[in-house]
Amino acid sequence: MILRGFIAIILTSGLLISAPTYAAETAEVAPVIPTPLKVMPSKIKPVQTNNADELSRAAPEGDKSVGTDNKALEILSPRPAYGFQNDFWASSSRQDLVAFLSPPSVPRSKAARNLALRVTLTPSASLSDTKNPDENIYALRLKKLVELGSFDDAQKLYKLNESAPPTPMAAQSGIEASLGHGEIAVACLDQKTFDAGLKAKDAAFWGRIDTFCQTLFGPVAGDDEALRLANASRAYVEIAKPAVTAAADINKLDIISTIAMMESGRLSTLINSPENLQAIDDKHLAVLAHYAKPSAATIPLLGEAITRGIVANDQAIDFLKAIDLKDVSNPYNAFLKEYFKTTGAPVVTEQLLALATDKTREALLYPLYTSSDMPIPNGHKLLSLKLLALANQVLPKSLVMEAYGLTAPTAKDESLDKTAQSGEEFLIKLLIEKAKTGGILLPNNDTATLLALDYANYPQKDAKNAYDNLLSLTPNDNYVMPIGDILSSLKKSANQKQINQVVIRSLAIIDDKSLEQLHPVALYRILEALNSAGLNEETMSLTHEVLGLKIRN
């Protein structure tokens, strides 16, 4: 994902930030691109014709006579090394992939979103033919990446096809990928090469694209390159009149209207609080983060993007560096000055932790907690433990003990220390024990959730009673219980080691909910299935996120 603002506006390339990087990611293998394929439109600077209402004739028309090899496109992935093993989709039908890629919902969980992203990026095997354009896997994968807000991956996948898009869905998602990646002028040139058939499905979308492109390359945008996008955006908003009165309304906008509203300053009051930002889906949040200008007003937006895993750590730090600290009215000044106190890379200090007084500031610390062996300050150990968990890092048992003041542990604490093999297990069992004795405040039904983590990660003798135990601890009005059939199917898939079905059904249960909103029984079944299917890293990633949300510093 790309964040823009502290460099002059560049219309023909990505502006600052690319897709998130992952510490545990293996070296990428360049995907094999099928040939022969024709070259896509050159990314040339448009030249205005005598008729100011038209785009430059320099925009290539493209040869529509060359067909697209759909089967070759469907097995492509822009980042195959990040996906699952090559046989993940083995024995799967086209309908299996369509069923996963079609739903528009995106998990409100960083760990679940990463899981969905990995599945989407996993190349599929060659599938049976279909004449239904809505079942084209290349197009569906493009659309899914856009919905996930992974515009860098989406644009790379779009560029792997050097022919005309195979379906209207692929054409629209490809243009959205370019827009979300910051290549607005390229998108304008590209869409000029599409024939009428590719634009027939959503005439309103293409009409708005055409309107924006005309303003961008017309005289209303002016000659100042630094102001062209803002000028064009204001003109577009006056013409198209997008309607937005609440943060949730942003989700109803197409990408070009979102960009225009952002660039014209029409969204400023709606995206300056964490509460409002939580109502915005990943697709639109990623667009807003890309086009945000570094300032105190956009720090909450950055924090939300970091929390969801939409922005890479190093690029988030670059964004923060670009904020003007001379503005005395900036409420983040003291925090940022401490953040960048050292001349090299930022480091966590006790004072910095003391200044992390809200969720936004805590989120800005995630990039600094990307290693479990980083020096932990003596103070605020509980906050450090929470941040390590939310950054999906190993939790040292010694830090857990220090965070909860177990310098003189009780007999029960010593017993836990002997039985627990890891910091995560020790923390889970400690919190459960504290909840029983009233030694720690756990809101809602945290005891049931913690037991779900314990049962799933560390199977015990009474595992057969886990379901009933969790159900008895959870009042009916607190959560929506998933339909029993999908939980049974999930367990069956895990027993049969059907890894793709385990992952897909787990994501279907999570749907667009945060992990905190899951029924403890559903959370248990998901973690149990992932663990028994051998997906231990994925199990622990979800566990870390839940633990991080339960630690009250």
PDB file of C-alpha atoms in Angstrom, residues 87 130 177 224 259 266 303 416 425 513 526:
ATOM      1  CA  ASP A  87      -0.754 -28.268  -3.782  1.00  0.00           C
ATOM      2  CA  THR A 130     -15.994 -22.072 -18.270  1.00  0.00           C
ATOM      3  CA  ALA A 177      -5.645  -1.474  -8.834  1.00  0.00           C
ATOM      4  CA  ASP A 224       1.422  23.256 -11.871  1.00  0.00           C
ATOM      5  CA  ILE A 259      -9.508   9.874  -4.329  1.00  0.00           C
ATOM      6  CA  ARG A 266     -13.999  16.841   1.656  1.00  0.00           C
ATOM      7  CA  GLY A 303      -2.608   4.169  13.020  1.00  0.00           C
ATOM      8  CA  LEU A 416       2.165 -22.722  35.931  1.00  0.00           C
ATOM      9  CA  GLU A 425       0.955 -20.762  27.207  1.00  0.00           C
ATOM     10  CA  LYS A 513     -16.085  -9.694  12.256  1.00  0.00           C
ATOM     11  CA  ILE A 526     -11.155 -22.389  14.178  1.00  0.00           C
TER      12      ILE A 526
END
